[in-house]
CSV table of C-alpha atoms in Angstrom, one decimal:
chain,number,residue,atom,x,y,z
A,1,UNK,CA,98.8,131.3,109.1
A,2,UNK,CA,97.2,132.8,106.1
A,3,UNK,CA,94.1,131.4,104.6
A,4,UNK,CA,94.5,130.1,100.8
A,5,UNK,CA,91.4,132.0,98.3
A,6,UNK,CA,90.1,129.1,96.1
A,7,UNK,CA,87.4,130.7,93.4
A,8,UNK,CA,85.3,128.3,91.2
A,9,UNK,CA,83.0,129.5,88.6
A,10,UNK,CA,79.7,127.3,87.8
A,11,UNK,CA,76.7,128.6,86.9
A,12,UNK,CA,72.9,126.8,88.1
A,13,UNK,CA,70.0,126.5,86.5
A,14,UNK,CA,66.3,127.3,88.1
A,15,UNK,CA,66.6,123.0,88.8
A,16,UNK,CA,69.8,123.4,90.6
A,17,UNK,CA,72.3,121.6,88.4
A,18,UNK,CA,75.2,123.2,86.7
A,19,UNK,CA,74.6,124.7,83.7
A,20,UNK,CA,77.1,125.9,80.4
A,21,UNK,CA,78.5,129.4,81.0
A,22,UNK,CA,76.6,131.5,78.3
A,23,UNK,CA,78.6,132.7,75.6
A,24,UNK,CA,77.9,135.8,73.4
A,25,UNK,CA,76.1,135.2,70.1
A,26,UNK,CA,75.6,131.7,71.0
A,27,UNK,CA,72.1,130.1,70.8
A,28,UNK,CA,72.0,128.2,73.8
A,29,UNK,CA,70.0,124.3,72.9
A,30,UNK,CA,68.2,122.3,74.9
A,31,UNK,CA,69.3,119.6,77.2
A,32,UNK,CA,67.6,116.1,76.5
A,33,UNK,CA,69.2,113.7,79.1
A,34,UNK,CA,66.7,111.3,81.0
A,35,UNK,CA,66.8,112.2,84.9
A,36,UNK,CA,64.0,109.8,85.7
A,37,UNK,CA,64.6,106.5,87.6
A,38,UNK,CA,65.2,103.2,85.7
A,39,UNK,CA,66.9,100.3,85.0
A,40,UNK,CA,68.1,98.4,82.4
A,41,UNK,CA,71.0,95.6,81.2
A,42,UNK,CA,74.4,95.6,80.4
A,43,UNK,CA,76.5,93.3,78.6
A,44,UNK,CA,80.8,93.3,79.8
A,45,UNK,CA,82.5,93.0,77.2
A,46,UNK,CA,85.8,91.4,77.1
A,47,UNK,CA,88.7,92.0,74.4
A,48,UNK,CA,89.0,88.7,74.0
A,49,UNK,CA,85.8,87.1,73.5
A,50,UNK,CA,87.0,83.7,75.1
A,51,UNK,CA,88.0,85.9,78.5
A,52,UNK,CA,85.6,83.1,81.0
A,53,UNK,CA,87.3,85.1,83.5
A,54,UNK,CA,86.9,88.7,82.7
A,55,UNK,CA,83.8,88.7,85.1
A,56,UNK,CA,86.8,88.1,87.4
A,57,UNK,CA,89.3,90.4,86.8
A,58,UNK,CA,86.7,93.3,87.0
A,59,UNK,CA,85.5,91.8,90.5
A,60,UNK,CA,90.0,92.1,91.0
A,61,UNK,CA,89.8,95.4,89.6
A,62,UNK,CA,86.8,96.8,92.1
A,63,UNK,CA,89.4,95.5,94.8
A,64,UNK,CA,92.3,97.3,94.1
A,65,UNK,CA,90.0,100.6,93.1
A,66,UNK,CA,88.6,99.7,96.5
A,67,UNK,CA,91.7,99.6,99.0
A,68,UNK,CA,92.0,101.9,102.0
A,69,UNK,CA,95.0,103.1,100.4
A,70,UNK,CA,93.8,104.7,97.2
A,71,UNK,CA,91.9,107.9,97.1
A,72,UNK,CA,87.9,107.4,97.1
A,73,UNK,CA,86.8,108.8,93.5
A,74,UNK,CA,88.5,108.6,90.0
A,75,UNK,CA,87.6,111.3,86.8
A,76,UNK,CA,87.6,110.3,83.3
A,77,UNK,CA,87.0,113.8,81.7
A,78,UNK,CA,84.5,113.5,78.7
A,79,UNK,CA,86.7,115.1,76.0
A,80,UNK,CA,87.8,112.3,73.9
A,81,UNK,CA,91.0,114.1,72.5
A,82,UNK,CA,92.3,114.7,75.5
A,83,UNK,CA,91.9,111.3,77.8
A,84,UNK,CA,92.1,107.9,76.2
A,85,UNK,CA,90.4,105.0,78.9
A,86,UNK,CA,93.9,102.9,80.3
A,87,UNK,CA,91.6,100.5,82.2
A,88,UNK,CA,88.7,98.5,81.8
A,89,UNK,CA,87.7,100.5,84.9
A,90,UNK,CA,88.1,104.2,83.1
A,91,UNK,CA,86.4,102.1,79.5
A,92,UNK,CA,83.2,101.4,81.4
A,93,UNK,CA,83.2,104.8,82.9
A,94,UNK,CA,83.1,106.6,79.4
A,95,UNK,CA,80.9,104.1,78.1
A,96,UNK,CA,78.1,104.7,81.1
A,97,UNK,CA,78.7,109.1,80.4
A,98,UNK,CA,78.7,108.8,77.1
A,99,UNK,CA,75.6,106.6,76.6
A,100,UNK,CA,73.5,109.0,79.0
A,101,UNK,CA,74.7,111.9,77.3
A,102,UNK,CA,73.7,111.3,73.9
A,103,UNK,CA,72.4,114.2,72.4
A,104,UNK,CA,72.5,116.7,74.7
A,105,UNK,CA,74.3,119.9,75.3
A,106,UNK,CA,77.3,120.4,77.8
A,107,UNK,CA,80.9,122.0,77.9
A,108,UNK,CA,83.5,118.9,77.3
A,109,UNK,CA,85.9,120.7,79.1
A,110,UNK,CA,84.0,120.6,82.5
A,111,UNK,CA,82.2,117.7,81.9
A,112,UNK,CA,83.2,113.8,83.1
A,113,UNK,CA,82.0,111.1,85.0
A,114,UNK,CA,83.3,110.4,88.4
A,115,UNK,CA,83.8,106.6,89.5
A,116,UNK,CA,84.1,104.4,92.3
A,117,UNK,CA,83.4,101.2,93.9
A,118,UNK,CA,81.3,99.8,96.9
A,119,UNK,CA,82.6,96.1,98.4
A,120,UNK,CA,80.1,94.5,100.8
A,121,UNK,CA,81.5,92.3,103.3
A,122,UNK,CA,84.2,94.8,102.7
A,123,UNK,CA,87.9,93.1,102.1
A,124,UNK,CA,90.1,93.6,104.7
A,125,UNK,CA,92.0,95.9,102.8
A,126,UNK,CA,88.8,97.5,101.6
A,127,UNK,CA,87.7,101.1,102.2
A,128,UNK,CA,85.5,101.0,104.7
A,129,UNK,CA,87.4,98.3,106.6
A,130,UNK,CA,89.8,100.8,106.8
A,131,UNK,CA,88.1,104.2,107.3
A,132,UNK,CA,84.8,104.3,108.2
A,133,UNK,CA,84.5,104.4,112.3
A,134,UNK,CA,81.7,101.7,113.5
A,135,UNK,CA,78.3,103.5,114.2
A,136,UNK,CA,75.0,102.3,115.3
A,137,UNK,CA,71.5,102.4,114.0
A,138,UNK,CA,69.7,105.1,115.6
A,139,UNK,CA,67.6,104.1,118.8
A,140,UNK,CA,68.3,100.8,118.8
A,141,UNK,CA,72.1,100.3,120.4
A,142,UNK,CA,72.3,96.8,119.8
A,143,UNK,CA,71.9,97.4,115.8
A,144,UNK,CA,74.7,97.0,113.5
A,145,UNK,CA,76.3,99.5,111.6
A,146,UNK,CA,74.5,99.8,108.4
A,147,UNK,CA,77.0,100.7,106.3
A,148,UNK,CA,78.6,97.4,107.2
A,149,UNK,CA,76.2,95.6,105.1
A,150,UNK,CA,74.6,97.7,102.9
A,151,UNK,CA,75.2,101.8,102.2
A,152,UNK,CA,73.8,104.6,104.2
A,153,UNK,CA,71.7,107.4,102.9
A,154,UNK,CA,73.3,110.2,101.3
A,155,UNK,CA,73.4,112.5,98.4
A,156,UNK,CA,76.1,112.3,96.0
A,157,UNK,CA,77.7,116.0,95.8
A,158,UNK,CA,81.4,117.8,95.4
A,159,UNK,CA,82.2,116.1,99.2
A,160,UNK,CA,85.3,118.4,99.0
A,161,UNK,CA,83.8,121.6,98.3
A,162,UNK,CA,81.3,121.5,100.8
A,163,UNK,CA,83.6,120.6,103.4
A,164,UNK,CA,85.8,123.9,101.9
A,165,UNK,CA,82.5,125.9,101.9
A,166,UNK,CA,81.4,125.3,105.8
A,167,UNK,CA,79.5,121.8,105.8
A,168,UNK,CA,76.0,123.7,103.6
A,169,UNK,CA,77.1,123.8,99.9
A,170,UNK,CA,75.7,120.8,97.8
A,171,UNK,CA,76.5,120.7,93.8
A,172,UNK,CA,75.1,117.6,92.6
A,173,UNK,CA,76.0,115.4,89.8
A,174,UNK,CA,73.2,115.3,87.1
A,175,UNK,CA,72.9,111.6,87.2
A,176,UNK,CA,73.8,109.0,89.5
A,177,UNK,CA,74.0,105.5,88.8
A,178,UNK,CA,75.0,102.0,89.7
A,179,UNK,CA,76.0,99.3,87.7
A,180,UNK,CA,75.4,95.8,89.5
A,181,UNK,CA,78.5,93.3,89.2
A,182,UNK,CA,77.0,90.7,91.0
A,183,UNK,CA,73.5,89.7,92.1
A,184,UNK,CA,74.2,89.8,96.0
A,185,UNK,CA,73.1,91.9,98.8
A,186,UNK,CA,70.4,95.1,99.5
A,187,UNK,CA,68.5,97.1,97.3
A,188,UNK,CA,69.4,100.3,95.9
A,189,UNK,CA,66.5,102.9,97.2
A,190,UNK,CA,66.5,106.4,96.1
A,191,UNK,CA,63.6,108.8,97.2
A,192,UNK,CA,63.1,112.9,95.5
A,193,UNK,CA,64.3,114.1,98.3
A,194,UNK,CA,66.2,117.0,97.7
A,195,UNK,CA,68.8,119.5,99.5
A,196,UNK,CA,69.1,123.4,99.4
A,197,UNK,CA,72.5,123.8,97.1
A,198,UNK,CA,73.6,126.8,99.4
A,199,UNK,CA,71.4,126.3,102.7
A,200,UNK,CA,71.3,122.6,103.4
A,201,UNK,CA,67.5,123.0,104.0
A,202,UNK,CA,65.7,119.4,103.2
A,203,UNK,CA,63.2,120.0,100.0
A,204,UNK,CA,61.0,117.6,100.9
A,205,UNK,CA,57.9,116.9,97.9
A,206,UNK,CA,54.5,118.5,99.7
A,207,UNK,CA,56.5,120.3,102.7
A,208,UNK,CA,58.8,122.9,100.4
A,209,UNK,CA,57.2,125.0,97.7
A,210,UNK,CA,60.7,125.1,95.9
A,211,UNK,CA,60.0,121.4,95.2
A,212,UNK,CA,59.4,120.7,92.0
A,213,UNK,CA,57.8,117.4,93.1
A,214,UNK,CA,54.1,117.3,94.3
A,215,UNK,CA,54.3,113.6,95.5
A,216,UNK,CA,56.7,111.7,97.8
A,217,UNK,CA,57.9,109.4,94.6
A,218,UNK,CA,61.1,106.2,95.4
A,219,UNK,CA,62.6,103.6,93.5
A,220,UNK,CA,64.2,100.7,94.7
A,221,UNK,CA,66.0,98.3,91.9
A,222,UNK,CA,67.3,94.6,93.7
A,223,UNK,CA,70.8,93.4,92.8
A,224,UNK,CA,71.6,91.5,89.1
A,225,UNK,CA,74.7,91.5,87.6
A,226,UNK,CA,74.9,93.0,84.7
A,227,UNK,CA,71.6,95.5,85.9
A,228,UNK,CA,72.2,99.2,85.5
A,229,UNK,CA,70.2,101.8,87.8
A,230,UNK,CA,70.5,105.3,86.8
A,231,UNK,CA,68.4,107.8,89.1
A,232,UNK,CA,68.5,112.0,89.4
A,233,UNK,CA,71.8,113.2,90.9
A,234,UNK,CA,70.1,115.0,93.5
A,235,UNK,CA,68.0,112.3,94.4
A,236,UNK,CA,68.5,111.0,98.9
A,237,UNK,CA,69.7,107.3,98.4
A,238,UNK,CA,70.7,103.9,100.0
A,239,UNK,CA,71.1,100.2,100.1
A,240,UNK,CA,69.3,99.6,103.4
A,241,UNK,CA,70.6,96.1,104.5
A,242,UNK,CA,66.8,95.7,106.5
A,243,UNK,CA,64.9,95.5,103.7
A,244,UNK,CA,66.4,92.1,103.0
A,245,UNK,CA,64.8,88.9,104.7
A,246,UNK,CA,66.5,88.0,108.1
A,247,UNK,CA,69.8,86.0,107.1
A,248,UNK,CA,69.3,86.3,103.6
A,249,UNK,CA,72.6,88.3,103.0
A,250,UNK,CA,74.7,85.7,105.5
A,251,UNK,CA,73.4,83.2,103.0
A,252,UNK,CA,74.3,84.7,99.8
A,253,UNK,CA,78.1,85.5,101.0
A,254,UNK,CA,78.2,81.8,102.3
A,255,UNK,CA,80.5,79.7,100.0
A,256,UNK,CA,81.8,76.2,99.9
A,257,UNK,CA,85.3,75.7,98.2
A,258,UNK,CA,86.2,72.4,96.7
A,259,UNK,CA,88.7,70.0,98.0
A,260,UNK,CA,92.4,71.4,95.9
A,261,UNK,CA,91.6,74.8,94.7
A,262,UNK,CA,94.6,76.8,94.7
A,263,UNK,CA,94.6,80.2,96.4
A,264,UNK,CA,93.9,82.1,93.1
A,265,UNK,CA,90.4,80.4,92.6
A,266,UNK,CA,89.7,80.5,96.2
A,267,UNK,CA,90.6,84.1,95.7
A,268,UNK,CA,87.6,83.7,93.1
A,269,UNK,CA,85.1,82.8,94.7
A,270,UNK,CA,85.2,84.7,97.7
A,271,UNK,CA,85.0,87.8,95.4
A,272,UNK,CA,81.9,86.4,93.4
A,273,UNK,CA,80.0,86.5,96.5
A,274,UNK,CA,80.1,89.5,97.8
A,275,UNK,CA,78.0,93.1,97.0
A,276,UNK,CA,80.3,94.4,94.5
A,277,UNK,CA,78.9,97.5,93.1
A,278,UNK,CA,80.2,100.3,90.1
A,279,UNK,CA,79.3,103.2,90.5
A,280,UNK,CA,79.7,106.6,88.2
A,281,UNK,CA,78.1,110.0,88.9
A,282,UNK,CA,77.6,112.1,85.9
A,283,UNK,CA,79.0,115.5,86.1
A,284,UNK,CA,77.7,118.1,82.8
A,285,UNK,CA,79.6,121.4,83.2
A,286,UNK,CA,81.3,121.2,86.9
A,287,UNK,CA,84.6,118.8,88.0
A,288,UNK,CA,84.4,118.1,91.2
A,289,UNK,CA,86.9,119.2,93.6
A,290,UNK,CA,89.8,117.5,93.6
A,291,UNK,CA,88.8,114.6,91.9
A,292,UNK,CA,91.6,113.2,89.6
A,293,UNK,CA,92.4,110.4,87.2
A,294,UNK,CA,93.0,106.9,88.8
A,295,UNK,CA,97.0,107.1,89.9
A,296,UNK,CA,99.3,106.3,87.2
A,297,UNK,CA,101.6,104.3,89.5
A,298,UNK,CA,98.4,101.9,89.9
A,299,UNK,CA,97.5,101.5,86.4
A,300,UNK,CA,99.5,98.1,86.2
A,301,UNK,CA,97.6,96.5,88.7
A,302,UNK,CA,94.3,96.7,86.6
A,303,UNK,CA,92.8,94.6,83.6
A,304,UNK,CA,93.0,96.3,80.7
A,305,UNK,CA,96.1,98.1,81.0
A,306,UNK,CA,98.6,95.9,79.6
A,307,UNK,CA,96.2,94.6,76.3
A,308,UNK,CA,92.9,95.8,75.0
A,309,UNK,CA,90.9,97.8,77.7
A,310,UNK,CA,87.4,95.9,78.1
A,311,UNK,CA,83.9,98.0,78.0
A,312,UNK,CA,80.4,97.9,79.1
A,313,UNK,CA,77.7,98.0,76.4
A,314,UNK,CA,73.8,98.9,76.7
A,315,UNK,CA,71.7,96.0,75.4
A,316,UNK,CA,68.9,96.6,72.8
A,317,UNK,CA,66.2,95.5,75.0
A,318,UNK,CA,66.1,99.1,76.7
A,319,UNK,CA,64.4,100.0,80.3
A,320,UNK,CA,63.3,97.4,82.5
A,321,UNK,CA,59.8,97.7,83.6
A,322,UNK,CA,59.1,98.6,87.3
A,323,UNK,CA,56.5,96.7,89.5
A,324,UNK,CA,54.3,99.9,90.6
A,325,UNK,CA,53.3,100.2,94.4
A,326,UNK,CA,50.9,102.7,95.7
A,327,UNK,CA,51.5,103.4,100.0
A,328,UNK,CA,47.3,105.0,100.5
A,329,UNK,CA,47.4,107.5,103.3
A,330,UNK,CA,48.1,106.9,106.7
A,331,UNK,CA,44.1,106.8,107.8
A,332,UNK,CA,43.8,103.9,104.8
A,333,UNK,CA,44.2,100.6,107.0
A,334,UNK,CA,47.4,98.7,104.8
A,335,UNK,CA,48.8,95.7,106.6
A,336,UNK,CA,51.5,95.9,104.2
A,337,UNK,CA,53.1,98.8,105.4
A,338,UNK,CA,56.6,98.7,107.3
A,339,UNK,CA,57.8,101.5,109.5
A,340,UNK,CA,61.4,102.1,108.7
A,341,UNK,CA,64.0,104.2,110.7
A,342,UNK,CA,67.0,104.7,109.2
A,343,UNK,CA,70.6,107.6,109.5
A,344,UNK,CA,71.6,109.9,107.4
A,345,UNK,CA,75.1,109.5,107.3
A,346,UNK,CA,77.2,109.5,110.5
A,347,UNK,CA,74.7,108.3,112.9
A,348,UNK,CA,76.3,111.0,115.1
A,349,UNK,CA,74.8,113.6,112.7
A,350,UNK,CA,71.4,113.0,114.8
A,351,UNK,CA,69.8,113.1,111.3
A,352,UNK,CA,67.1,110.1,110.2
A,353,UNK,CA,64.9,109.2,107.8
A,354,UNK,CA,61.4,107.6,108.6
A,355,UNK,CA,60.0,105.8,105.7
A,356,UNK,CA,56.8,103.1,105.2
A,357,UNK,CA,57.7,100.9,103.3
A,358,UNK,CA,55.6,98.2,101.4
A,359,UNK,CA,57.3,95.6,103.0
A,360,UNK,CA,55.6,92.3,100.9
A,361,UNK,CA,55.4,94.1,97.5
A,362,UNK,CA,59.2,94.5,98.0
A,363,UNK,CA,59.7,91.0,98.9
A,364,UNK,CA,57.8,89.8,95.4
A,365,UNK,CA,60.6,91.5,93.2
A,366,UNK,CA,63.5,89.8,95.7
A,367,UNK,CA,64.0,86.4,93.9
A,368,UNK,CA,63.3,88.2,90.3
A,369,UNK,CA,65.9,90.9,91.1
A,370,UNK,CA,63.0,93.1,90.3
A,371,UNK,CA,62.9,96.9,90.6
A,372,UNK,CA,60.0,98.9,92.3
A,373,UNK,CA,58.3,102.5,91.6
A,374,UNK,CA,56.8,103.5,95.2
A,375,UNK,CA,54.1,105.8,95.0
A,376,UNK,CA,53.0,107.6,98.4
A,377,UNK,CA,49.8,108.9,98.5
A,378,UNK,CA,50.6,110.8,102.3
A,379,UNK,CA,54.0,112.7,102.4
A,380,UNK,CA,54.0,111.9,106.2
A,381,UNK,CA,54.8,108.1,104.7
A,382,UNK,CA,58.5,109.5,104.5
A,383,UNK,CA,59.9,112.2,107.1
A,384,UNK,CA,63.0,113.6,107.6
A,385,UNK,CA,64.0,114.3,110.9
A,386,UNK,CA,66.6,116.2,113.1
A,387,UNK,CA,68.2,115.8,116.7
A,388,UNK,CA,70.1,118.5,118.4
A,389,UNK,CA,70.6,119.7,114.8
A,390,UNK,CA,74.8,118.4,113.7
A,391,UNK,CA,76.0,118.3,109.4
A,392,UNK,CA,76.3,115.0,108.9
A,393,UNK,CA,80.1,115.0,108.8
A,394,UNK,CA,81.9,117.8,109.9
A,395,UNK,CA,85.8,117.7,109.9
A,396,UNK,CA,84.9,114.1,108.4
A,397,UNK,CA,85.4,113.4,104.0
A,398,UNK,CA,82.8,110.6,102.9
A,399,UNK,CA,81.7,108.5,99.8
A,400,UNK,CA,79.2,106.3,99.9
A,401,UNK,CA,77.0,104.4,97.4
């Protein structure tokens, strides 16, 4: 069997994200987009301004995108001209590129934003119902699976191309972000630790002189709907289930239903209390491999496709401020401090992350679906670590968020 050549042209810059192919005679500008971590509010806006449901039909809509059936990302190129949104889905795609875009430099033709959905419980038809095989939490066997409940840590990449490229190629988005639909489940955490684009090697701030990062810096943003988190696309990241209080997720997925609903509002309700997450990478010069539109044959089954498409809009109030929380070194006495141990990935990749975590300053912003900055003043506070060294997923495709 002869093996098939695929050739991709991209070009990095000295930061490691994709960068416009020079072209003669051109005066190349500067790039202005925002790559630190924040949050802010969002407003869904519904073509009909009377839609009380439309909350609804995009919780429907993260469903179908969802299903075990359908691929795992969707593209919505950034050229205008060439891709009109046919869903509310696609709308609020473009909307979230183009407002962290504004006003810097890019090639439309390469550029887009990648979307997806995370469901937690997932449906029965969901994704990861489907797909994902049960693993444990490392060193403790009786543990659940945490991607069951929340998302496992990852970095967002072109999944296919390193999987084409041996397991050790890693092209990163340029921004990554999650929009909240609902205010359920664990916090989004996302740490600057990076990965070698070519080598796989961890760059770990303190431990790496290729870091551009001094200090081990996270930020961890709790659910709202309607709360936007954008963070740097090469950026380790999660929604660790344990940082929640014990049973504190059971109870926020625990519903009543009233005496004659009919299935359709039952339907409802079950979907409004669940993690329901959207989430769109931004991709500046680069289309991932073999990531296409959402399938025409499904467009029908989503809001927005038969009437006025729906959008997301930025509201004027601009970045949420972060509660700030210094971790002092580890010879500082803190009885706040948590000792965390948690996979990367596959829990068969024998790959973990140790992190101390400021357990009570975290719990504060819980009930104001706060976000945190975490400042750690010892790099030992976070450590990667490696077991009988295995890539994450080899022979395996996976999305998480």
């Amino acid at each position: 069997m002869e093996s098939e050549e695929i050739e991709l042209t991209f070009r990095l810059d000295a930061f490691g994200r994709t960068a416009d192919i020079p072209r003669p005679d051109e005066e190349q500008p500067v790039a202005t987009m925002d790559y630190s971590s924040k949050t802010c509010m969002v407003n869904f806006v519904a073509p009909n301004t009377n839609d009380c449901h439309f909350l609804d039909e995009l919780l429907l809509d993260c469903e179908v995108a969802d299903n075990g059936l359908m691929p795992r990302t969707f593209w919505v190129p950034s050229a205008t001209e060439d891709f009109s949104p046919r869903c509310t889905l696609e709308s609020m795609a473009r909307d979230v590129f183009t407002h962290h875009t504004s006003g810097c430099a890019y090639d439309p033709g390469t550029s887009g934003a990648e979307w997806w959905v995370q469901i937690r419980p997932s449906p029965e038809a969901g994704r990861y119902s489907m797909h994902d095989k049960p693993h444990k939490r490392i060193g403790d066997g009786e543990q659940k699976d945490m991607s069951e409940t929340g998302i496992s840590f990852h970095w967002d990449k072109d999944e296919d191309l390193r999987l084409l490229c041996g397991g050790t190629t890693y092209i990163h988005p340029h921004l990554s972000t999650v929009t909240y639909l609902t205010s359920i489940g664990a916090p989004t955490l996302a740490v600057n630790c990076r990965v070698n684009n070519f080598t796989g090697e961890w760059i770990v701030p303190g431990n790496n002189v290729s870091s551009e990062h001094v200090q081990m810096e996270g930020f961890l943003s709790w659910p709202k709907a309607g709360k936007h988190l954008s963070f740097d696309g090469r950026f380790l990241h999660a929604a660790p289930p344990d940082l929640m209080e014990d049973g504190a997720f059971e109870k926020q997925i625990n519903y009543v239903t009233k005496e004659g609903l009919d299935a359709l509002e039952v339907n409802r309700v079950r979907r409004r209390h669940r993690r329901v997450t959207f989430l769109v990478n931004i991709w500046l010069n680069y289309r991932p491999f073999d990531v296409q539109p959402f399938p025409e044959s499904m467009i029908n089954k989503m809001s927005g496709s038969v009437v006025e498409v729906g959008s997301l809009s930025f509201k004027k109030e601009g970045v949420i401020d972060a509660a700030i929380l210094e971790v002092p070194a580890e010879n500082v006495k803190d009885t706040d401090r948590k000792r965390f141990v948690w996979p990367l990935g596959d829990c068969g990749s024998g790959e973990t992350i140790r992190m101390s975590i400021p357990a009570e300053g975290v719990q504060r912003q819980y009930n104001k679906a706060g976000s945190v900055q975490i400042n750690w003043h010892d790099n030992d506070h976070v450590c990667l670590h490696k077991e009988g060294y295995q890539r994450e997923d080899e022979g395996k495709r996976q999305r998480t968020n």
